[in-house]
Amino acid sequence: MDCDEPLQQSKKRFTQNSGSHSPKRAMAELRHSSSIGARSSSSPMKRDEDSSPLISDTQSDDDARGRHVHKDRGDRSFCSYFHSLCPFLNEDVRVSTQSSRISLFLLVFVVLVASISIFSVVRRLNTPYLCRKDGIVLHCPQVKESPSLWENPLSATTSWKPCAERRDGGLSDVPPENETNGYIFIHAEGGLNQQRIAICNAVAVAKIMNATLILPVLKQDQIWKDKTNFEDIFDVDHFIDYLKDDVRIVRDIPEWFTDKTELFTSIRRTVKNIPKYAPAQFYIDNVLPRVKEKKIMALKPFVDRLGYDNVPSEINRLRCRVNYHALKFLPEIEQMADLLAARMRNRTGGSNPYMALHLRFEKGMVGLSFCDFVATREEKASMAEYRKKEWPRRYKNGSHLWQLALQKRKEGRCPLEPGEVAVILRAMGYPKETQIYVASGQVYGGQNRMAPLRNMFPNLVTKQELATKEELDKFRKHVTSLAALDFLVCLKSDVFVMTHGGNFAKLIIGARRYMGHRQKSIKPDKGLMSKSFGDPYMGWATFAEDVIVTHQTRTGLPEETFPNYDLWENPLTPCIVQAVEHASLPPRGWNSYDSFCWTVSEEEFLQSAETISKKLLPHGYEYVVVDYLWYRRKVPGAYVDSLGFDVIDKWGRMIPDPVRWPSSKGGKGFSEVAKKVHSMGLKFGIHVMRGISTQAVNANTPILDTTKGIAYEEGGKKWTAKDIGIKERACAWMSHGFMSVNTKSGAGRAFLRSLYEQYAEWGVDFVKHDCVFGDDLDVNEISFVSEVLKELDRPILYSLSPGTSVTPAMAKAVSRLVNMYRITGDDWDTWRDVASHFDVTRDFSTSNMVGAKGLLGKSWPDLDMLPLGWLTDPGSNNGPHRKCNLNFYEQRTQMTLWSMAKSPLMYGGDFPYITSTTSSKEGDKNTKRKCLSDKTLEVQVLGLTSCADTKAVGWSAEAVEQDSEQICWKLNLGNKHQTPPFCLYKRESRLTSDEDITDEQQYQGKLHLLANPRTGFCLHASPKRKITSKEYKRGSFSPCRRDANQMWELHQNGTLTNSYSGLCATVKSDEAKSNSAGVRSWIATGRKGEVYVAFFNLNPVKTVISAKMSDLAKALPGANLNDGSCKYKEVWSGKDYGTANHSISMAVETHGPALFVLNCVSSL
């Protein structure tokens, strides 16, 4: 009945039939006979004539017979129960007239009360009972599709990762063959998934007893009747090789054991007394002595003969290693499953998500459950006989009784019927168009039982419908091969739904949890759902809400374990570990650039790392990073932007210069350096450039496909470096060194993936990615690299550099993809560099970008390295040779600002000299600074910003001469004096004599911009060299070329886009003073809730700086900054100032800071 159907119409339909169409049955279409007050009735699920691949071609005798209406006590007329109150309907003439009148009055009263009650109940009935019944079709109200239907909504809030993979490079635990304790042999019984579990347990038991495992035999099962060998399903070579460092596995019984039949028949060689879920110690005490005595022993039966929480965690981890890594299906099975999954996604013409549904409603499962179900009386009688025959003891003990069946349903121990599954999925919001792959045996009840599910979700398909008969024939020889196809297609689905227990569903959900729990796996709460199905007073909205709320956390996330937990469904503690949040605090460490530029050697680097480990690691400085050009040979002619001096492998990837890094010889890369760094308790980082090297492109090296270990092929072509390198997008400040790659091509993505997977193999923990941010922005490359890093088993911190012209608007596009990103140019040891950080730091702090969501953790704006200690010079080929130019107070100012801004702290100087340069209590007495004029200069500055920024709009074109046109910025700059608009002459891009015509279309509509139309110098957006923090970013000019850095496009919305970075040009008026002056104050909170206040004196003279407590309280509400409640202390001097009455104040040295820590108590 539709929810809006008039009551009279529903009453008419309720009363026109009896039996299967009785009023109670029509209202309770999906109510179980186990619900309170409900009894058996015929099922509408038996009337669909449509064929279904899910059923047998032959029906049972009960199914073949016609459906007859059976009247029982529930089908008798209403008056038959109250015969004494209905004498006027009785044919007995002896009934008096007065009695009839009284009875009639009473009957009218009862009918009136009943009508009011029925009307009230009908209005409130659960919609599964109010679904309009049109023949055998159930029409339930549509629920609006939720945005989280196809993704696990809580997966992003968790951080679990697998930890059962093979230990690459680890030592083998397998003793020599002559030291083995013996051989064990097992029969893996049951179906495919039960056999899988037995194999995992066999490897674990062999490990426990230090025995050799003979390749298990897949025993022929009485139900499956399958003659399948291990090698018919699994890749034997991979299985043995993957576990070679854990357990010795042999293919067959040793040749010296002559009487092989004895192994299967002799009681003396068989251990049969192993209890279910036995602890590891049982095998050591009871089985191992017999194995040592007989040398070869068979273990049977071997189903569930090893426990979970009573074995060591490393043994459980080994079981996961077998299950998720070593047991690999044959390639032809994997390929067919991939094909079926692709066909599921493309059924509607596009790459769409699909659901996999595992139905457990076979006759055997229904019988074994001893649960009541919707059926006719004949069906129930037939099932009772079937149960009595198959499970006589349970039947005799009363398992078939209705009361016990009802209790089982309340406890959630009954399989869901197809109709119930349909209503649950509809309540969750899945639409009729949902593509559903069904993995199931022959559904009990056949077509009629499937009718409600098929009519509510018509896009139900099985492998028989997705594949041709010829494609499946080669798998029919082995039933387990067909089961393997179902397993893999379900495993690859976007949403997996189980309807009852069993090894298949447990293994699927466990594998999806292990692989990252990003895919949704729905495990219906059958107990709670039975209560909802049995509640006739629940409306559809309430029912749908109940379903959604009940299952919002039942989506396949790892769950906390409990005693006797099931390892296969929830491999949490031994096989999945909590991943540490990336960059939960601003990263700290040391970088080689400020002290060695690019020339650092392995010996120098490890010496610095050892000093960091001893002196700064206790303070959280845990990263040591090799900066750029570690692959460049240090020979005459080599410098920062030289070409032809780099060391690359055959795949065009950079590898360390073996002269400076001798441990890299033999293809080891940075592996040995990383191991030594890790042994010091530190983490190892490297600097990398954008895209691919010019040297690799010139050599036209092949691209490595890491998934296959061979050269990348696509479309019948082997791709090379020249196919993916974009020469017109060479790095602006290292144009001879590196260029972008085409991330839209499969080959370009394969190359980048091969780079970062190699870094992970080396043991890298930190990557500083250069020439992809700021003026050199390349969002496509940043996005793909972030995606690759997210998929790696090894956590790698992701940093971007440099940050020239970065704005909060620009940073918001990448902050979630990385862990730290530079927001300034290079910072060196000059006061102007330090002072230039205040404004940009303020901008990012007020935009809530500090500690925002980042790659697998948080992200932090980076103010660049701390150039303290013994330094080199920018671009130098020399190592550290001079002291830091900042005086004592300026160094304190830099450290204080970086800390207050919560910037990453990367020390840049040569560490052995730190004590003599930064720990002195005295300032540099000989340093003198001359006070310069405060005259303000108005300068129009060309910069870059995000094209979504309103400050990017203001450009227009106008004609100035016959053949000349200008691009001008006419937006009001807000300056005090009227200045002419900022204009540049435009010219269509032209080829120079030494440039190739490659793709003319990419330059259509692109412009060159010139300051003077008579010159050949064009505006380039990004600087041709690295600029420092103090330098103003102004547009500069260089000889015109078809260089993406010089290509511009004017849009109708008034924006001017640069082809190199994708950023837009903007013009601002800078009031640039010849010196940075003034005072600044910052307030922040510490990790323990303490309050920090910092004063900064940017003036050339000593200045008294004060702050009112009331102003601090406004800036940090809720911190108890009330008058008389705070005591404060200056951190640098250690001076205790007592209680702050109305303000805090201090005379601050020139270019120096004051840092106060306030401890406040509540006035309540």
Short mmCIF file of N, CA and C in Angstrom, two decimals, residues 78-195:
data_model
loop_
_atom_site.label_atom_id
_atom_site.label_comp_id
_atom_site.label_asym_id
_atom_site.label_seq_id
_atom_site.Cartn_x
_atom_site.Cartn_y
_atom_site.Cartn_z
N PHE A 78 -13.82 -12.88 11.56
CA PHE A 78 -13.74 -12.18 12.83
C PHE A 78 -14.80 -12.66 13.81
N CYS A 79 -16.06 -12.85 13.33
CA CYS A 79 -17.18 -13.21 14.21
C CYS A 79 -17.04 -14.62 14.77
N SER A 80 -16.28 -15.48 14.09
CA SER A 80 -16.15 -16.85 14.59
C SER A 80 -15.46 -16.90 15.93
N TYR A 81 -14.69 -15.84 16.26
CA TYR A 81 -14.01 -15.79 17.55
C TYR A 81 -14.95 -15.29 18.64
N PHE A 82 -15.98 -14.63 18.26
CA PHE A 82 -16.90 -14.02 19.24
C PHE A 82 -18.34 -14.45 18.92
N HIS A 83 -18.52 -15.74 18.78
CA HIS A 83 -19.80 -16.26 18.33
C HIS A 83 -20.93 -15.87 19.28
N SER A 84 -20.59 -15.83 20.56
CA SER A 84 -21.64 -15.52 21.54
C SER A 84 -22.10 -14.07 21.43
N LEU A 85 -21.25 -13.20 20.83
CA LEU A 85 -21.62 -11.81 20.65
C LEU A 85 -22.32 -11.57 19.32
N CYS A 86 -22.48 -12.62 18.49
CA CYS A 86 -23.06 -12.46 17.16
C CYS A 86 -24.27 -13.37 16.97
N PRO A 87 -25.19 -13.40 17.91
CA PRO A 87 -26.32 -14.33 17.76
C PRO A 87 -27.21 -13.96 16.60
N PHE A 88 -27.19 -12.69 16.17
CA PHE A 88 -28.05 -12.31 15.05
C PHE A 88 -27.56 -12.88 13.73
N LEU A 89 -26.31 -13.37 13.69
CA LEU A 89 -25.81 -14.04 12.50
C LEU A 89 -26.03 -15.55 12.57
N ASN A 90 -26.47 -16.00 13.70
CA ASN A 90 -26.68 -17.43 13.89
C ASN A 90 -28.05 -17.81 13.35
N GLU A 91 -28.16 -18.98 12.76
CA GLU A 91 -29.41 -19.45 12.21
C GLU A 91 -30.32 -20.05 13.27
N ASP A 92 -29.86 -20.11 14.49
CA ASP A 92 -30.66 -20.69 15.58
C ASP A 92 -31.80 -19.75 15.90
N VAL A 93 -33.05 -20.20 15.69
CA VAL A 93 -34.22 -19.34 15.92
C VAL A 93 -34.54 -19.19 17.37
N ARG A 94 -33.84 -19.94 18.21
CA ARG A 94 -34.13 -19.88 19.63
C ARG A 94 -33.54 -18.65 20.28
N VAL A 95 -32.74 -17.91 19.60
CA VAL A 95 -32.13 -16.73 20.18
C VAL A 95 -33.17 -15.64 20.32
N SER A 96 -33.29 -15.02 21.49
CA SER A 96 -34.34 -14.03 21.75
C SER A 96 -34.03 -12.73 21.04
N THR A 97 -35.05 -11.94 20.78
CA THR A 97 -34.90 -10.65 20.12
C THR A 97 -34.13 -9.68 21.00
N GLN A 98 -34.41 -9.68 22.31
CA GLN A 98 -33.70 -8.77 23.22
C GLN A 98 -32.22 -9.06 23.24
N SER A 99 -31.87 -10.36 23.26
CA SER A 99 -30.46 -10.71 23.24
C SER A 99 -29.79 -10.25 21.97
N SER A 100 -30.51 -10.34 20.86
CA SER A 100 -29.94 -9.89 19.58
C SER A 100 -29.67 -8.40 19.60
N ARG A 101 -30.62 -7.63 20.18
CA ARG A 101 -30.41 -6.18 20.22
C ARG A 101 -29.19 -5.82 21.07
N ILE A 102 -29.06 -6.46 22.20
CA ILE A 102 -27.89 -6.18 23.06
C ILE A 102 -26.58 -6.54 22.34
N SER A 103 -26.60 -7.70 21.71
CA SER A 103 -25.40 -8.14 21.00
C SER A 103 -25.06 -7.21 19.85
N LEU A 104 -26.09 -6.74 19.15
CA LEU A 104 -25.84 -5.84 18.02
C LEU A 104 -25.22 -4.52 18.50
N PHE A 105 -25.72 -4.02 19.63
CA PHE A 105 -25.17 -2.78 20.19
C PHE A 105 -23.70 -2.95 20.57
N LEU A 106 -23.41 -4.07 21.23
CA LEU A 106 -22.03 -4.33 21.62
C LEU A 106 -21.12 -4.48 20.39
N LEU A 107 -21.64 -5.15 19.37
CA LEU A 107 -20.84 -5.34 18.17
C LEU A 107 -20.53 -4.02 17.47
N VAL A 108 -21.52 -3.14 17.39
CA VAL A 108 -21.31 -1.83 16.76
C VAL A 108 -20.23 -1.05 17.51
N PHE A 109 -20.28 -1.11 18.85
CA PHE A 109 -19.30 -0.40 19.67
C PHE A 109 -17.89 -0.94 19.43
N VAL A 110 -17.77 -2.28 19.37
CA VAL A 110 -16.45 -2.89 19.14
C VAL A 110 -15.91 -2.51 17.77
N VAL A 111 -16.78 -2.55 16.76
CA VAL A 111 -16.35 -2.20 15.40
C VAL A 111 -15.88 -0.76 15.32
N LEU A 112 -16.60 0.15 16.01
CA LEU A 112 -16.21 1.55 16.00
C LEU A 112 -14.84 1.76 16.61
N VAL A 113 -14.59 1.15 17.77
CA VAL A 113 -13.28 1.25 18.43
C VAL A 113 -12.19 0.64 17.54
N ALA A 114 -12.50 -0.50 16.96
CA ALA A 114 -11.51 -1.17 16.10
C ALA A 114 -11.16 -0.32 14.89
N SER A 115 -12.17 0.34 14.31
CA SER A 115 -11.91 1.17 13.12
C SER A 115 -10.98 2.33 13.45
N ILE A 116 -11.24 2.97 14.60
CA ILE A 116 -10.36 4.08 15.01
C ILE A 116 -8.95 3.58 15.23
N SER A 117 -8.81 2.42 15.86
CA SER A 117 -7.47 1.86 16.13
C SER A 117 -6.75 1.51 14.84
N ILE A 118 -7.49 0.87 13.91
CA ILE A 118 -6.86 0.49 12.64
C ILE A 118 -6.38 1.70 11.88
N PHE A 119 -7.22 2.77 11.89
CA PHE A 119 -6.82 3.99 11.19
C PHE A 119 -5.54 4.57 11.78
N SER A 120 -5.46 4.53 13.14
CA SER A 120 -4.26 5.06 13.79
C SER A 120 -3.04 4.20 13.47
N VAL A 121 -3.21 2.87 13.48
CA VAL A 121 -2.09 1.97 13.22
C VAL A 121 -1.61 2.12 11.79
N VAL A 122 -2.57 2.16 10.84
CA VAL A 122 -2.21 2.24 9.43
C VAL A 122 -1.39 3.49 9.14
N ARG A 123 -1.76 4.58 9.81
CA ARG A 123 -1.02 5.83 9.59
C ARG A 123 0.42 5.72 10.04
N ARG A 124 0.69 4.84 11.02
CA ARG A 124 2.02 4.77 11.60
C ARG A 124 2.80 3.53 11.17
N LEU A 125 2.23 2.71 10.30
CA LEU A 125 2.90 1.45 9.97
C LEU A 125 4.23 1.67 9.29
N ASN A 126 5.14 0.74 9.58
CA ASN A 126 6.46 0.72 8.94
C ASN A 126 6.30 0.62 7.43
N THR A 127 7.00 1.43 6.69
CA THR A 127 6.85 1.44 5.24
C THR A 127 7.17 0.12 4.58
N PRO A 128 8.09 -0.72 5.09
CA PRO A 128 8.20 -2.03 4.44
C PRO A 128 6.87 -2.76 4.38
N TYR A 129 5.98 -2.49 5.35
CA TYR A 129 4.66 -3.10 5.29
C TYR A 129 3.71 -2.26 4.44
N LEU A 130 4.04 -0.97 4.26
CA LEU A 130 3.19 -0.09 3.48
C LEU A 130 3.68 0.04 2.04
N CYS A 131 4.78 -0.64 1.70
CA CYS A 131 5.22 -0.62 0.31
C CYS A 131 4.06 -1.08 -0.57
N ARG A 132 3.80 -0.33 -1.62
CA ARG A 132 2.67 -0.67 -2.48
C ARG A 132 2.95 -1.99 -3.18
N LYS A 133 2.03 -2.92 -3.07
CA LYS A 133 2.19 -4.25 -3.65
C LYS A 133 1.40 -4.30 -4.94
N ASP A 134 2.14 -4.41 -6.05
CA ASP A 134 1.52 -4.46 -7.37
C ASP A 134 1.89 -5.80 -7.99
N GLY A 135 1.04 -6.81 -7.76
CA GLY A 135 1.43 -8.15 -8.14
C GLY A 135 2.53 -8.64 -7.23
N ILE A 136 3.66 -8.95 -7.81
CA ILE A 136 4.81 -9.36 -6.98
C ILE A 136 5.83 -8.24 -6.83
N VAL A 137 5.48 -7.04 -7.27
CA VAL A 137 6.41 -5.91 -7.21
C VAL A 137 6.15 -5.09 -5.97
N LEU A 138 7.21 -4.76 -5.22
CA LEU A 138 7.11 -3.89 -4.05
C LEU A 138 7.64 -2.52 -4.42
N HIS A 139 6.82 -1.49 -4.25
CA HIS A 139 7.25 -0.12 -4.51
C HIS A 139 7.43 0.59 -3.18
N CYS A 140 8.69 0.83 -2.78
CA CYS A 140 8.98 1.55 -1.55
C CYS A 140 9.38 2.98 -1.89
N PRO A 141 9.15 3.92 -0.97
CA PRO A 141 9.53 5.31 -1.24
C PRO A 141 11.03 5.42 -1.53
N GLN A 142 11.39 6.28 -2.48
CA GLN A 142 12.79 6.51 -2.82
C GLN A 142 13.42 7.41 -1.77
N VAL A 143 14.64 7.07 -1.36
CA VAL A 143 15.41 7.89 -0.43
C VAL A 143 16.45 8.65 -1.23
N LYS A 144 16.63 9.93 -0.94
CA LYS A 144 17.60 10.76 -1.65
C LYS A 144 18.99 10.16 -1.51
N GLU A 145 19.69 10.06 -2.65
CA GLU A 145 21.01 9.45 -2.66
C GLU A 145 21.99 10.26 -1.84
N SER A 146 22.67 9.60 -0.92
CA SER A 146 23.64 10.27 -0.05
C SER A 146 24.98 10.38 -0.75
N PRO A 147 25.75 11.45 -0.51
CA PRO A 147 27.05 11.58 -1.15
C PRO A 147 28.06 10.53 -0.68
N SER A 148 27.77 9.84 0.40
CA SER A 148 28.71 8.85 0.92
C SER A 148 28.29 7.42 0.58
N LEU A 149 27.38 7.25 -0.39
CA LEU A 149 26.93 5.91 -0.74
C LEU A 149 28.07 5.05 -1.26
N TRP A 150 28.98 5.65 -2.01
CA TRP A 150 30.00 4.88 -2.69
C TRP A 150 31.38 5.07 -2.10
N GLU A 151 31.48 5.66 -0.95
CA GLU A 151 32.78 5.79 -0.31
C GLU A 151 32.60 5.61 1.19
N ASN A 152 33.65 5.17 1.83
CA ASN A 152 33.59 4.94 3.27
C ASN A 152 33.73 6.30 3.97
N PRO A 153 32.65 6.84 4.54
CA PRO A 153 32.70 8.22 5.03
C PRO A 153 33.65 8.43 6.19
N LEU A 154 34.00 7.38 6.92
CA LEU A 154 34.86 7.54 8.09
C LEU A 154 36.30 7.12 7.83
N SER A 155 36.60 6.67 6.61
CA SER A 155 37.96 6.17 6.36
C SER A 155 39.00 7.27 6.49
N ALA A 156 38.62 8.52 6.14
CA ALA A 156 39.60 9.62 6.22
C ALA A 156 39.94 9.99 7.65
N THR A 157 39.08 9.58 8.60
CA THR A 157 39.32 9.94 10.00
C THR A 157 40.19 8.91 10.71
N THR A 158 40.52 7.83 10.03
CA THR A 158 41.35 6.79 10.64
C THR A 158 42.68 6.72 9.93
N SER A 159 43.64 6.14 10.57
CA SER A 159 44.98 6.08 9.98
C SER A 159 45.61 4.73 10.31
N TRP A 160 45.05 3.67 9.72
CA TRP A 160 45.60 2.33 9.89
C TRP A 160 46.35 1.94 8.62
N LYS A 161 47.36 1.15 8.76
CA LYS A 161 48.11 0.70 7.59
C LYS A 161 48.53 -0.75 7.79
N PRO A 162 48.68 -1.53 6.70
CA PRO A 162 49.08 -2.93 6.83
C PRO A 162 50.53 -3.05 7.24
N CYS A 163 50.83 -4.13 7.94
CA CYS A 163 52.22 -4.32 8.40
C CYS A 163 52.63 -5.78 8.30
N ALA A 164 51.98 -6.55 7.42
CA ALA A 164 52.31 -7.98 7.32
C ALA A 164 53.07 -8.31 6.06
N GLU A 165 53.47 -7.30 5.27
CA GLU A 165 54.20 -7.58 4.04
C GLU A 165 55.57 -8.16 4.34
N ARG A 166 56.17 -8.73 3.32
CA ARG A 166 57.48 -9.34 3.46
C ARG A 166 58.53 -8.30 3.82
N ARG A 167 59.48 -8.67 4.63
CA ARG A 167 60.55 -7.77 5.05
C ARG A 167 61.63 -7.75 3.99
N ASP A 168 61.59 -6.74 3.13
CA ASP A 168 62.60 -6.64 2.07
C ASP A 168 63.97 -6.40 2.69
N GLY A 169 64.93 -7.20 2.27
CA GLY A 169 66.28 -7.02 2.76
C GLY A 169 66.53 -7.56 4.14
N GLY A 170 65.51 -8.18 4.75
CA GLY A 170 65.68 -8.71 6.10
C GLY A 170 66.37 -10.06 6.09
N LEU A 171 66.79 -10.48 7.26
CA LEU A 171 67.47 -11.77 7.39
C LEU A 171 66.45 -12.89 7.42
N SER A 172 66.80 -14.02 6.85
CA SER A 172 65.91 -15.16 6.81
C SER A 172 65.85 -15.82 8.18
N ASP A 173 64.64 -16.24 8.57
CA ASP A 173 64.46 -16.97 9.82
C ASP A 173 64.47 -18.48 9.61
N VAL A 174 64.62 -18.91 8.37
CA VAL A 174 64.56 -20.34 8.06
C VAL A 174 65.92 -20.98 8.33
N PRO A 175 65.96 -21.99 9.19
CA PRO A 175 67.25 -22.67 9.47
C PRO A 175 67.67 -23.53 8.29
N PRO A 176 68.91 -23.97 8.28
CA PRO A 176 69.37 -24.87 7.21
C PRO A 176 68.50 -26.12 7.15
N GLU A 177 68.45 -26.74 5.97
CA GLU A 177 67.57 -27.88 5.76
C GLU A 177 67.87 -29.02 6.73
N ASN A 178 69.13 -29.20 7.08
CA ASN A 178 69.49 -30.31 7.97
C ASN A 178 69.12 -30.04 9.42
N GLU A 179 68.62 -28.81 9.70
CA GLU A 179 68.23 -28.48 11.07
C GLU A 179 66.72 -28.42 11.24
N THR A 180 65.96 -28.78 10.21
CA THR A 180 64.51 -28.78 10.33
C THR A 180 64.05 -29.85 11.31
N ASN A 181 62.99 -29.62 12.00
CA ASN A 181 62.46 -30.58 12.97
C ASN A 181 61.64 -31.67 12.33
N GLY A 182 61.41 -31.58 11.03
CA GLY A 182 60.63 -32.59 10.33
C GLY A 182 59.71 -31.96 9.31
N TYR A 183 58.85 -32.80 8.74
CA TYR A 183 57.92 -32.36 7.70
C TYR A 183 56.49 -32.54 8.18
N ILE A 184 55.63 -31.58 7.83
CA ILE A 184 54.21 -31.74 8.15
C ILE A 184 53.41 -31.62 6.86
N PHE A 185 52.29 -32.31 6.86
CA PHE A 185 51.44 -32.38 5.68
C PHE A 185 49.98 -32.23 6.10
N ILE A 186 49.20 -31.46 5.35
CA ILE A 186 47.78 -31.29 5.71
C ILE A 186 46.92 -31.42 4.47
N HIS A 187 45.67 -31.82 4.70
CA HIS A 187 44.63 -31.73 3.70
C HIS A 187 43.83 -30.46 3.99
N ALA A 188 43.75 -29.56 3.01
CA ALA A 188 42.92 -28.36 3.16
C ALA A 188 41.51 -28.73 2.73
N GLU A 189 40.60 -28.81 3.68
CA GLU A 189 39.26 -29.32 3.43
C GLU A 189 38.28 -28.18 3.16
N GLY A 190 37.09 -28.57 2.66
CA GLY A 190 36.01 -27.61 2.46
C GLY A 190 36.08 -26.90 1.12
N GLY A 191 35.41 -25.74 1.06
CA GLY A 191 35.42 -24.94 -0.15
C GLY A 191 36.66 -24.08 -0.24
N LEU A 192 36.70 -23.24 -1.26
CA LEU A 192 37.89 -22.44 -1.53
C LEU A 192 38.32 -21.61 -0.33
N ASN A 193 37.41 -20.95 0.33
CA ASN A 193 37.77 -20.03 1.40
C ASN A 193 38.16 -20.77 2.68
N GLN A 194 37.53 -21.90 2.93
CA GLN A 194 37.94 -22.72 4.06
C GLN A 194 39.33 -23.31 3.81
N GLN A 195 39.59 -23.67 2.56
CA GLN A 195 40.91 -24.17 2.20
C GLN A 195 41.96 -23.07 2.36
#
